[in-house]
mmCIF file of C-alpha atoms in Angstrom:
data_model
loop_
_atom_site.group_PDB
_atom_site.id
_atom_site.type_symbol
_atom_site.label_atom_id
_atom_site.label_comp_id
_atom_site.label_asym_id
_atom_site.label_seq_id
_atom_site.Cartn_x
_atom_site.Cartn_y
_atom_site.Cartn_z
ATOM 1 C CA LYS I 1262 20.318 55.299 43.411
ATOM 2 C CA ASN I 1263 22.936 52.675 44.139
ATOM 3 C CA GLU I 1264 22.772 51.189 47.626
ATOM 4 C CA VAL I 1265 26.523 51.798 47.958
ATOM 5 C CA GLU I 1266 28.038 55.169 47.128
ATOM 6 C CA GLN I 1267 31.787 55.731 47.005
ATOM 7 C CA SER I 1268 33.703 58.967 46.859
ATOM 8 C CA PRO I 1269 35.705 60.152 45.196
ATOM 9 C CA GLN I 1270 35.296 58.327 41.884
ATOM 10 C CA ASN I 1271 38.840 59.229 40.891
ATOM 11 C CA LEU I 1272 41.762 60.209 43.099
ATOM 12 C CA THR I 1273 45.273 61.226 42.125
ATOM 13 C CA ALA I 1274 47.923 61.556 44.793
ATOM 14 C CA GLN I 1275 51.634 62.036 45.122
ATOM 15 C CA GLU I 1276 53.759 59.300 46.615
ATOM 16 C CA GLY I 1277 53.790 59.541 50.392
ATOM 17 C CA GLU I 1278 50.410 61.200 50.753
ATOM 18 C CA PHE I 1279 47.696 59.982 53.114
ATOM 19 C CA ILE I 1280 44.698 58.678 51.157
ATOM 20 C CA THR I 1281 41.074 58.411 52.236
ATOM 21 C CA ILE I 1282 38.297 56.745 50.259
ATOM 22 C CA ASN I 1283 34.759 56.972 51.576
ATOM 23 C CA CYS I 1284 31.814 54.607 51.323
ATOM 24 C CA SER I 1285 28.218 55.191 52.337
ATOM 25 C CA TYR I 1286 25.438 52.642 52.246
ATOM 26 C CA SER I 1287 21.730 52.940 52.684
ATOM 27 C CA VAL I 1288 20.533 49.613 54.084
ATOM 28 C CA GLY I 1289 21.201 47.380 57.055
ATOM 29 C CA ILE I 1290 24.221 45.197 56.450
ATOM 30 C CA SER I 1291 25.906 42.200 58.010
ATOM 31 C CA ALA I 1292 29.439 43.198 56.965
ATOM 32 C CA LEU I 1293 31.315 45.775 54.915
ATOM 33 C CA HIS I 1294 34.042 44.690 52.508
ATOM 34 C CA TRP I 1295 36.875 46.578 50.871
ATOM 35 C CA LEU I 1296 38.407 45.048 47.757
ATOM 36 C CA GLN I 1297 41.240 46.032 45.479
ATOM 37 C CA GLN I 1298 41.255 45.505 41.734
ATOM 38 C CA HIS I 1299 44.690 45.691 40.217
ATOM 39 C CA PRO I 1300 45.333 47.286 36.813
ATOM 40 C CA GLY I 1301 45.736 43.752 35.464
ATOM 41 C CA GLY I 1302 42.175 42.967 36.566
ATOM 42 C CA GLY I 1303 42.588 40.657 39.553
ATOM 43 C CA ILE I 1304 40.394 41.281 42.601
ATOM 44 C CA VAL I 1305 41.662 40.864 46.143
ATOM 45 C CA SER I 1306 39.717 41.184 49.359
ATOM 46 C CA LEU I 1307 41.411 43.678 51.690
ATOM 47 C CA PHE I 1308 39.074 43.866 54.677
ATOM 48 C CA MET I 1309 35.807 42.577 56.008
ATOM 49 C CA LEU I 1310 34.444 44.433 59.013
ATOM 50 C CA SER I 1311 31.200 44.849 60.870
ATOM 51 C CA SER I 1312 32.346 47.296 63.539
ATOM 52 C CA GLY I 1313 35.268 49.448 64.580
ATOM 53 C CA LYS I 1314 38.545 49.464 62.769
ATOM 54 C CA LYS I 1315 40.980 47.047 61.139
ATOM 55 C CA LYS I 1316 44.580 47.594 60.094
ATOM 56 C CA HIS I 1317 46.792 45.674 57.730
ATOM 57 C CA GLY I 1318 50.166 47.181 56.998
ATOM 58 C CA ARG I 1319 49.614 50.683 55.613
ATOM 59 C CA LEU I 1320 45.889 50.109 55.103
ATOM 60 C CA ILE I 1321 43.251 50.973 57.680
ATOM 61 C CA ALA I 1322 39.516 50.426 57.363
ATOM 62 C CA THR I 1323 36.920 51.917 59.671
ATOM 63 C CA ILE I 1324 33.172 51.622 59.894
ATOM 64 C CA ASN I 1325 30.488 53.630 61.674
ATOM 65 C CA ILE I 1326 27.374 51.476 61.775
ATOM 66 C CA GLN I 1327 25.099 54.254 63.067
ATOM 67 C CA GLU I 1328 26.100 56.609 60.253
ATOM 68 C CA LYS I 1329 26.232 53.794 57.645
ATOM 69 C CA HIS I 1330 29.681 54.928 56.590
ATOM 70 C CA SER I 1331 33.073 53.336 56.087
ATOM 71 C CA SER I 1332 36.472 54.707 55.141
ATOM 72 C CA LEU I 1333 39.594 53.143 53.714
ATOM 73 C CA HIS I 1334 42.830 54.923 54.526
ATOM 74 C CA ILE I 1335 46.237 54.363 52.984
ATOM 75 C CA THR I 1336 49.213 55.823 54.809
ATOM 76 C CA ALA I 1337 52.461 56.703 53.025
ATOM 77 C CA SER I 1338 50.958 55.922 49.631
ATOM 78 C CA HIS I 1339 53.119 54.323 46.961
ATOM 79 C CA PRO I 1340 52.715 53.979 43.180
ATOM 80 C CA ARG I 1341 52.050 50.258 43.673
ATOM 81 C CA ASP I 1342 48.876 51.230 45.545
ATOM 82 C CA SER I 1343 47.448 52.448 42.226
ATOM 83 C CA ALA I 1344 44.313 50.379 41.674
ATOM 84 C CA VAL I 1345 40.542 50.500 41.858
ATOM 85 C CA TYR I 1346 39.236 50.216 45.419
ATOM 86 C CA ILE I 1347 35.762 48.800 45.741
ATOM 87 C CA CYS I 1348 33.433 49.001 48.703
ATOM 88 C CA ALA I 1349 30.786 46.289 49.035
ATOM 89 C CA PHE I 1350 28.436 44.961 51.651
ATOM 90 C CA THR I 1351 26.821 41.649 52.490
ATOM 91 C CA GLY I 1352 23.279 41.755 53.692
ATOM 92 C CA GLY I 1353 19.889 40.151 53.381
ATOM 93 C CA SER I 1354 19.033 36.537 53.999
ATOM 94 C CA ASN I 1355 21.361 35.295 51.272
ATOM 95 C CA TYR I 1356 24.392 37.438 52.238
ATOM 96 C CA LYS I 1357 25.012 38.472 48.648
ATOM 97 C CA LEU I 1358 27.716 41.042 47.942
ATOM 98 C CA THR I 1359 26.462 44.397 46.642
ATOM 99 C CA PHE I 1360 29.207 46.552 45.171
ATOM 100 C CA GLY I 1361 29.954 50.237 44.867
ATOM 101 C CA LYS I 1362 31.244 51.600 41.575
ATOM 102 C CA GLY I 1363 34.818 51.782 42.781
ATOM 103 C CA THR I 1364 37.407 54.513 43.267
ATOM 104 C CA LEU I 1365 40.279 54.705 40.813
ATOM 105 C CA LEU I 1366 43.412 55.664 42.747
ATOM 106 C CA THR I 1367 46.538 56.781 40.926
ATOM 107 C CA VAL I 1368 49.655 57.429 42.987
ATOM 108 C CA ASN I 1369 52.366 59.277 41.119
ATOM 109 C CA PRO I 1370 56.054 58.955 42.018
ATOM 110 C CA ASP O 1208 48.854 26.666 43.413
ATOM 111 C CA THR O 1209 46.089 29.058 42.327
ATOM 112 C CA ALA O 1210 43.251 29.083 44.862
ATOM 113 C CA VAL O 1211 40.426 29.964 42.443
ATOM 114 C CA SER O 1212 41.178 29.274 38.805
ATOM 115 C CA GLN O 1213 39.056 30.127 35.793
ATOM 116 C CA THR O 1214 39.451 29.039 32.209
ATOM 117 C CA PRO O 1215 39.732 30.439 29.682
ATOM 118 C CA LYS O 1216 41.239 33.825 30.515
ATOM 119 C CA TYR O 1217 40.101 35.274 27.196
ATOM 120 C CA LEU O 1218 37.190 34.193 25.015
ATOM 121 C CA VAL O 1219 36.393 35.763 21.662
ATOM 122 C CA THR O 1220 33.363 34.433 19.831
ATOM 123 C CA GLN O 1221 30.600 35.275 17.377
ATOM 124 C CA MET O 1222 27.039 36.248 18.244
ATOM 125 C CA GLY O 1223 24.761 33.261 18.498
ATOM 126 C CA ASN O 1224 27.442 30.815 19.646
ATOM 127 C CA ASP O 1225 27.333 28.785 22.862
ATOM 128 C CA LYS O 1226 30.314 28.935 25.207
ATOM 129 C CA SER O 1227 31.346 27.751 28.678
ATOM 130 C CA ILE O 1228 33.617 29.159 31.351
ATOM 131 C CA LYS O 1229 35.011 26.830 33.989
ATOM 132 C CA CYS O 1230 35.889 27.585 37.587
ATOM 133 C CA GLU O 1231 37.610 25.470 40.202
ATOM 134 C CA GLN O 1232 38.638 26.233 43.776
ATOM 135 C CA ASN O 1233 41.059 24.228 45.900
ATOM 136 C CA LEU O 1234 40.320 26.031 49.174
ATOM 137 C CA GLY O 1235 37.771 23.534 50.441
ATOM 138 C CA HIS O 1236 35.091 26.222 50.416
ATOM 139 C CA ASP O 1237 31.396 25.397 50.374
ATOM 140 C CA THR O 1238 30.144 28.433 48.425
ATOM 141 C CA MET O 1239 30.979 29.644 44.928
ATOM 142 C CA TYR O 1240 29.836 32.658 42.908
ATOM 143 C CA TRP O 1241 29.720 34.089 39.419
ATOM 144 C CA TYR O 1242 29.976 37.858 38.950
ATOM 145 C CA LYS O 1243 29.749 40.003 35.829
ATOM 146 C CA GLN O 1244 31.827 43.176 35.479
ATOM 147 C CA ASP O 1245 30.488 45.432 32.753
ATOM 148 C CA SER O 1246 32.302 47.947 30.579
ATOM 149 C CA LYS O 1247 31.984 50.574 33.324
ATOM 150 C CA LYS O 1248 33.755 48.184 35.705
ATOM 151 C CA PHE O 1249 30.644 47.682 37.836
ATOM 152 C CA LEU O 1250 30.487 44.265 39.511
ATOM 153 C CA LYS O 1251 27.221 42.440 39.976
ATOM 154 C CA ILE O 1252 26.355 39.013 41.373
ATOM 155 C CA MET O 1253 24.873 36.538 38.917
ATOM 156 C CA PHE O 1254 24.702 33.218 40.741
ATOM 157 C CA SER O 1255 25.798 31.540 43.916
ATOM 158 C CA TYR O 1256 25.960 27.882 44.807
ATOM 159 C CA ASN O 1257 26.393 26.418 48.262
ATOM 160 C CA ASN O 1258 27.560 22.799 48.249
ATOM 161 C CA LYS O 1259 26.090 22.248 44.774
ATOM 162 C CA GLU O 1260 22.782 23.936 45.639
ATOM 163 C CA LEU O 1261 21.733 27.160 43.867
ATOM 164 C CA ILE O 1262 21.170 29.852 46.505
ATOM 165 C CA ILE O 1263 21.352 33.102 44.517
ATOM 166 C CA ASN O 1264 19.982 33.693 41.024
ATOM 167 C CA GLU O 1265 19.901 37.387 40.230
ATOM 168 C CA THR O 1266 17.449 37.774 37.336
ATOM 169 C CA VAL O 1267 19.994 36.614 34.817
ATOM 170 C CA PRO O 1268 18.656 35.663 31.343
ATOM 171 C CA ASN O 1269 17.831 31.987 30.892
ATOM 172 C CA ARG O 1270 20.629 31.799 28.330
ATOM 173 C CA PHE O 1271 23.006 31.677 31.295
ATOM 174 C CA SER O 1272 23.089 28.346 33.077
ATOM 175 C CA PRO O 1273 25.417 27.597 35.963
ATOM 176 C CA LYS O 1274 26.355 24.034 36.765
ATOM 177 C CA SER O 1275 28.061 22.755 39.892
ATOM 178 C CA PRO O 1276 29.123 19.099 39.566
ATOM 179 C CA ASP O 1277 30.703 19.242 43.016
ATOM 180 C CA LYS O 1278 31.403 21.941 45.562
ATOM 181 C CA ALA O 1279 34.861 22.642 44.125
ATOM 182 C CA HIS O 1280 33.577 23.450 40.644
ATOM 183 C CA LEU O 1281 31.123 25.978 39.280
ATOM 184 C CA ASN O 1282 30.865 26.313 35.531
ATOM 185 C CA LEU O 1283 28.949 28.893 33.526
ATOM 186 C CA HIS O 1284 27.377 27.997 30.211
ATOM 187 C CA ILE O 1285 26.033 30.727 27.954
ATOM 188 C CA ASN O 1286 23.729 29.956 25.026
ATOM 189 C CA SER O 1287 23.059 32.157 21.997
ATOM 190 C CA LEU O 1288 25.634 34.777 22.910
ATOM 191 C CA GLU O 1289 24.677 38.421 22.390
ATOM 192 C CA LEU O 1290 26.801 41.553 22.010
ATOM 193 C CA GLY O 1291 25.666 42.690 25.463
ATOM 194 C CA ASP O 1292 27.192 39.612 27.062
ATOM 195 C CA SER O 1293 30.646 41.056 26.423
ATOM 196 C CA ALA O 1294 32.129 41.615 29.871
ATOM 197 C CA VAL O 1295 34.597 40.200 32.355
ATOM 198 C CA TYR O 1296 33.193 37.281 34.339
ATOM 199 C CA PHE O 1297 34.652 36.533 37.756
ATOM 200 C CA CYS O 1298 34.310 33.376 39.756
ATOM 201 C CA ALA O 1299 34.756 33.530 43.538
ATOM 202 C CA SER O 1300 34.454 31.303 46.555
ATOM 203 C CA SER O 1301 33.926 31.686 50.297
ATOM 204 C CA GLN O 1302 34.118 29.347 53.252
ATOM 205 C CA ASP O 1303 30.342 29.201 53.584
ATOM 206 C CA ARG O 1304 27.196 31.088 52.614
ATOM 207 C CA GLY O 1305 27.373 33.387 55.624
ATOM 208 C CA GLY O 1306 28.917 36.378 53.876
ATOM 209 C CA GLY O 1307 32.585 35.898 54.704
ATOM 210 C CA ILE O 1308 35.643 36.926 52.742
ATOM 211 C CA GLN O 1309 35.512 35.919 49.101
ATOM 212 C CA TYR O 1310 38.449 34.784 46.998
ATOM 213 C CA PHE O 1311 38.311 35.717 43.345
ATOM 214 C CA GLY O 1312 39.553 34.084 40.201
ATOM 215 C CA ALA O 1313 41.527 36.122 37.672
ATOM 216 C CA GLY O 1314 38.496 36.713 35.474
ATOM 217 C CA THR O 1315 37.462 35.687 31.970
ATOM 218 C CA ARG O 1316 37.232 38.463 29.398
ATOM 219 C CA LEU O 1317 34.424 37.548 27.000
ATOM 220 C CA SER O 1318 34.164 39.444 23.723
ATOM 221 C CA VAL O 1319 31.160 38.769 21.520
ATOM 222 C CA LEU O 1320 31.599 40.004 17.944
#
Protein backbone atom coordinates (compact mmCIF):
# COMPACT_ATOMS: atom_id res chain seq x y z
CA LYS A 1 0.00 0.00 0.00
CA ASN A 2 1.36 3.38 -1.02
CA GLU A 3 2.07 5.74 1.86
CA VAL A 4 0.15 8.45 -0.02
CA GLU A 5 -3.29 7.78 -1.44
CA GLN A 6 -5.08 10.26 -3.69
CA SER A 7 -8.67 10.31 -4.80
CA PRO A 8 -10.11 10.41 -7.27
CA GLN A 9 -7.63 9.04 -9.80
CA ASN A 10 -9.47 10.76 -12.63
CA LEU A 11 -11.82 13.73 -12.48
CA THR A 12 -13.77 15.39 -15.27
CA ALA A 13 -15.53 18.67 -14.62
CA GLN A 14 -17.31 21.40 -16.48
CA GLU A 15 -15.84 24.87 -16.59
CA GLY A 16 -16.84 26.85 -13.52
CA GLU A 17 -17.26 23.88 -11.21
CA PHE A 18 -15.69 23.64 -7.76
CA ILE A 19 -13.07 20.88 -7.67
CA THR A 20 -11.79 18.90 -4.71
CA ILE A 21 -8.91 16.44 -4.77
CA ASN A 22 -8.16 14.44 -1.64
CA CYS A 23 -4.93 13.07 -0.23
CA SER A 24 -4.43 10.73 2.70
CA TYR A 25 -1.12 9.64 4.14
CA SER A 26 -0.21 7.02 6.65
CA VAL A 27 2.97 8.22 8.36
CA GLY A 28 4.19 11.22 10.31
CA ILE A 29 5.27 13.99 7.99
CA SER A 30 7.12 17.28 8.17
CA ALA A 31 5.20 18.92 5.31
CA LEU A 32 2.61 18.17 2.65
CA HIS A 33 3.15 19.31 -0.92
CA TRP A 34 0.78 19.76 -3.83
CA LEU A 35 2.28 19.81 -7.31
CA GLN A 36 0.87 20.28 -10.77
CA GLN A 37 2.10 18.47 -13.85
CA HIS A 38 1.06 20.11 -17.06
CA PRO A 39 0.07 18.10 -20.15
CA GLY A 40 3.44 19.07 -21.61
CA GLY A 41 5.16 17.35 -18.68
CA GLY A 42 6.53 20.20 -16.57
CA ILE A 43 6.10 19.98 -12.80
CA VAL A 44 5.32 23.01 -10.66
CA SER A 45 5.05 23.19 -6.90
CA LEU A 46 1.71 24.72 -5.89
CA PHE A 47 1.73 24.54 -2.10
CA MET A 48 3.77 23.36 0.83
CA LEU A 49 1.93 23.24 4.13
CA SER A 50 2.29 21.69 7.54
CA SER A 51 -0.89 23.01 9.14
CA GLY A 52 -4.08 24.88 8.38
CA LYS A 53 -4.86 26.31 5.01
CA LYS A 54 -3.15 28.19 2.18
CA LYS A 55 -4.68 30.06 -0.73
CA HIS A 56 -3.20 31.18 -4.01
CA GLY A 57 -5.60 32.68 -6.50
CA ARG A 58 -8.34 30.12 -7.18
CA LEU A 59 -6.42 27.32 -5.47
CA ILE A 60 -6.83 26.43 -1.81
CA ALA A 61 -4.98 23.71 0.08
CA THR A 62 -5.92 22.45 3.51
CA ILE A 63 -4.40 19.92 5.85
CA ASN A 64 -5.68 18.10 8.93
CA ILE A 65 -2.65 16.71 10.74
CA GLN A 66 -4.68 14.63 13.21
CA GLU A 67 -6.61 12.90 10.42
CA LYS A 68 -3.55 12.70 8.12
CA HIS A 69 -5.56 14.23 5.30
CA SER A 70 -5.17 17.10 2.87
CA SER A 71 -7.40 18.55 0.19
CA LEU A 72 -6.75 20.70 -2.84
CA HIS A 73 -9.67 22.83 -3.99
CA ILE A 74 -10.01 24.73 -7.24
CA THR A 75 -12.75 27.34 -7.42
CA ALA A 76 -14.31 28.42 -10.72
CA SER A 77 -12.39 25.78 -12.64
CA HIS A 78 -11.13 26.56 -16.13
CA PRO A 79 -9.90 24.35 -18.99
CA ARG A 80 -6.36 25.61 -18.34
CA ASP A 81 -6.54 23.89 -14.94
CA SER A 82 -6.49 20.55 -16.77
CA ALA A 83 -3.40 18.75 -15.48
CA VAL A 84 -2.25 16.02 -13.15
CA TYR A 85 -2.27 17.10 -9.50
CA ILE A 86 0.16 15.27 -7.28
CA CYS A 87 0.18 15.08 -3.51
CA ALA A 88 3.51 14.38 -1.81
CA PHE A 89 5.01 14.59 1.63
CA THR A 90 8.43 15.17 3.13
CA GLY A 91 9.31 13.17 6.16
CA GLY A 92 12.01 11.13 7.81
CA SER A 93 15.49 12.27 8.67
CA ASN A 94 16.38 13.01 5.06
CA TYR A 95 13.18 14.92 4.17
CA LYS A 96 12.74 13.01 0.93
CA LEU A 97 9.60 13.61 -1.12
CA THR A 98 7.22 10.64 -1.33
CA PHE A 99 4.60 11.01 -4.04
CA GLY A 100 1.02 9.93 -4.58
CA LYS A 101 0.00 8.55 -7.96
CA GLY A 102 -1.64 11.78 -9.04
CA THR A 103 -5.14 12.87 -10.04
CA LEU A 104 -5.80 13.58 -13.69
CA LEU A 105 -8.16 16.57 -13.89
CA THR A 106 -9.89 17.44 -17.14
CA VAL A 107 -11.97 20.61 -17.24
CA ASN A 108 -14.22 20.86 -20.27
CA PRO A 109 -15.38 24.20 -21.68
CA ASP B 1 16.41 32.49 -17.58
CA THR B 2 15.39 28.91 -16.77
CA ALA B 3 15.83 28.18 -13.06
CA VAL B 4 16.49 24.42 -13.37
CA SER B 5 17.60 23.28 -16.79
CA GLN B 6 18.16 19.73 -17.98
CA THR B 7 19.75 18.51 -21.17
CA PRO B 8 18.88 16.79 -23.34
CA LYS B 9 15.09 17.01 -23.41
CA TYR B 10 14.83 13.79 -25.40
CA LEU B 11 17.27 10.88 -25.53
CA VAL B 12 16.78 7.85 -27.75
CA THR B 13 19.42 5.14 -27.53
CA GLN B 14 20.09 1.43 -27.90
CA MET B 15 20.25 -1.12 -25.10
CA GLY B 16 23.73 -1.48 -23.69
CA ASN B 17 24.81 2.10 -24.39
CA ASP B 18 26.06 4.58 -21.79
CA LYS B 19 24.42 8.00 -21.59
CA SER B 20 24.44 11.12 -19.41
CA ILE B 21 21.83 13.69 -18.49
CA LYS B 22 22.94 17.08 -17.24
CA CYS B 23 21.22 19.38 -14.78
CA GLU B 24 22.04 22.91 -13.73
CA GLN B 25 20.26 25.31 -11.38
CA ASN B 26 20.83 29.05 -11.13
CA LEU B 27 18.77 29.57 -7.97
CA GLY B 28 21.68 29.37 -5.55
CA HIS B 29 20.14 26.30 -3.92
CA ASP B 30 22.18 23.88 -1.85
CA THR B 31 20.22 20.68 -2.60
CA MET B 32 19.53 18.92 -5.89
CA TYR B 33 17.58 15.78 -6.76
CA TRP B 34 17.01 13.23 -9.48
CA TYR B 35 13.56 11.66 -9.87
CA LYS B 36 12.31 8.94 -12.20
CA GLN B 37 8.76 9.03 -13.57
CA ASP B 38 7.70 5.66 -14.93
CA SER B 39 5.21 4.82 -17.66
CA LYS B 40 2.36 5.03 -15.14
CA LYS B 41 3.46 8.58 -14.32
CA PHE B 42 4.56 7.64 -10.80
CA LEU B 43 7.40 9.79 -9.47
CA LYS B 44 10.11 8.36 -7.27
CA ILE B 45 13.26 9.84 -5.76
CA MET B 46 16.54 8.39 -6.99
CA PHE B 47 19.27 10.58 -5.53
CA SER B 48 19.79 13.78 -3.64
CA TYR B 49 22.90 15.84 -3.15
CA ASN B 50 23.40 18.62 -0.64
CA ASN B 51 26.31 20.92 -1.46
CA LYS B 52 28.03 18.17 -3.46
CA GLU B 53 27.45 15.52 -0.78
CA LEU B 54 25.21 12.50 -1.49
CA ILE B 55 22.40 12.44 1.08
CA ILE B 56 19.77 10.20 -0.52
CA ASN B 57 20.40 7.06 -2.55
CA GLU B 58 17.21 5.09 -3.02
CA THR B 59 18.29 1.56 -3.94
CA VAL B 60 18.98 2.53 -7.51
CA PRO B 61 21.02 0.03 -9.60
CA ASN B 62 24.77 0.64 -9.63
CA ARG B 63 24.49 1.39 -13.34
CA PHE B 64 23.18 4.81 -12.30
CA SER B 65 25.85 7.17 -11.02
CA PRO B 66 25.15 10.75 -10.05
CA LYS B 67 27.93 13.30 -10.07
CA SER B 68 27.88 16.77 -8.56
CA PRO B 69 30.93 18.83 -9.57
CA ASP B 70 29.55 21.82 -7.67
CA LYS B 71 26.32 22.64 -5.90
CA ALA B 72 24.78 24.14 -9.05
CA HIS B 73 25.19 20.98 -11.11
CA LEU B 74 23.99 17.42 -10.71
CA ASN B 75 24.53 15.06 -13.60
CA LEU B 76 23.24 11.52 -14.03
CA HIS B 77 25.27 8.92 -15.85
CA ILE B 78 23.69 5.61 -16.81
CA ASN B 79 25.78 2.62 -17.89
CA SER B 80 24.61 -0.39 -19.89
CA LEU B 81 21.14 0.96 -20.54
CA GLU B 82 18.24 -1.48 -20.28
CA LEU B 83 14.71 -1.36 -21.70
CA GLY B 84 13.36 -0.78 -18.19
CA ASP B 85 15.33 2.45 -17.88
CA SER B 86 12.94 4.08 -20.35
CA ALA B 87 11.22 6.82 -18.37
CA VAL B 88 11.16 10.56 -17.83
CA TYR B 89 13.92 11.76 -15.51
CA PHE B 90 13.41 15.00 -13.60
CA CYS B 91 16.02 17.09 -11.89
CA ALA B 92 14.95 19.41 -9.06
CA SER B 93 16.49 21.71 -6.51
CA SER B 94 15.56 23.20 -3.14
CA GLN B 95 17.04 25.88 -0.93
CA ASP B 96 18.40 23.33 1.52
CA ARG B 97 17.95 19.72 2.62
CA GLY B 98 15.18 20.57 5.05
CA GLY B 99 12.26 19.57 2.85
CA GLY B 100 11.27 22.93 1.38
CA ILE B 101 9.67 23.71 -1.95
CA GLN B 102 11.37 22.04 -4.88
CA TYR B 103 11.83 23.52 -8.33
CA PHE B 104 11.76 21.06 -11.19
CA GLY B 105 13.47 20.92 -14.53
CA ALA B 106 11.44 20.20 -17.66
CA GLY B 107 12.38 16.53 -17.68
CA THR B 108 14.39 14.27 -19.97
CA ARG B 109 12.45 11.59 -21.83
CA LEU B 110 14.74 8.58 -22.19
CA SER B 111 13.76 5.85 -24.64
CA VAL B 112 15.86 2.70 -24.72
CA LEU B 113 15.30 0.59 -27.84
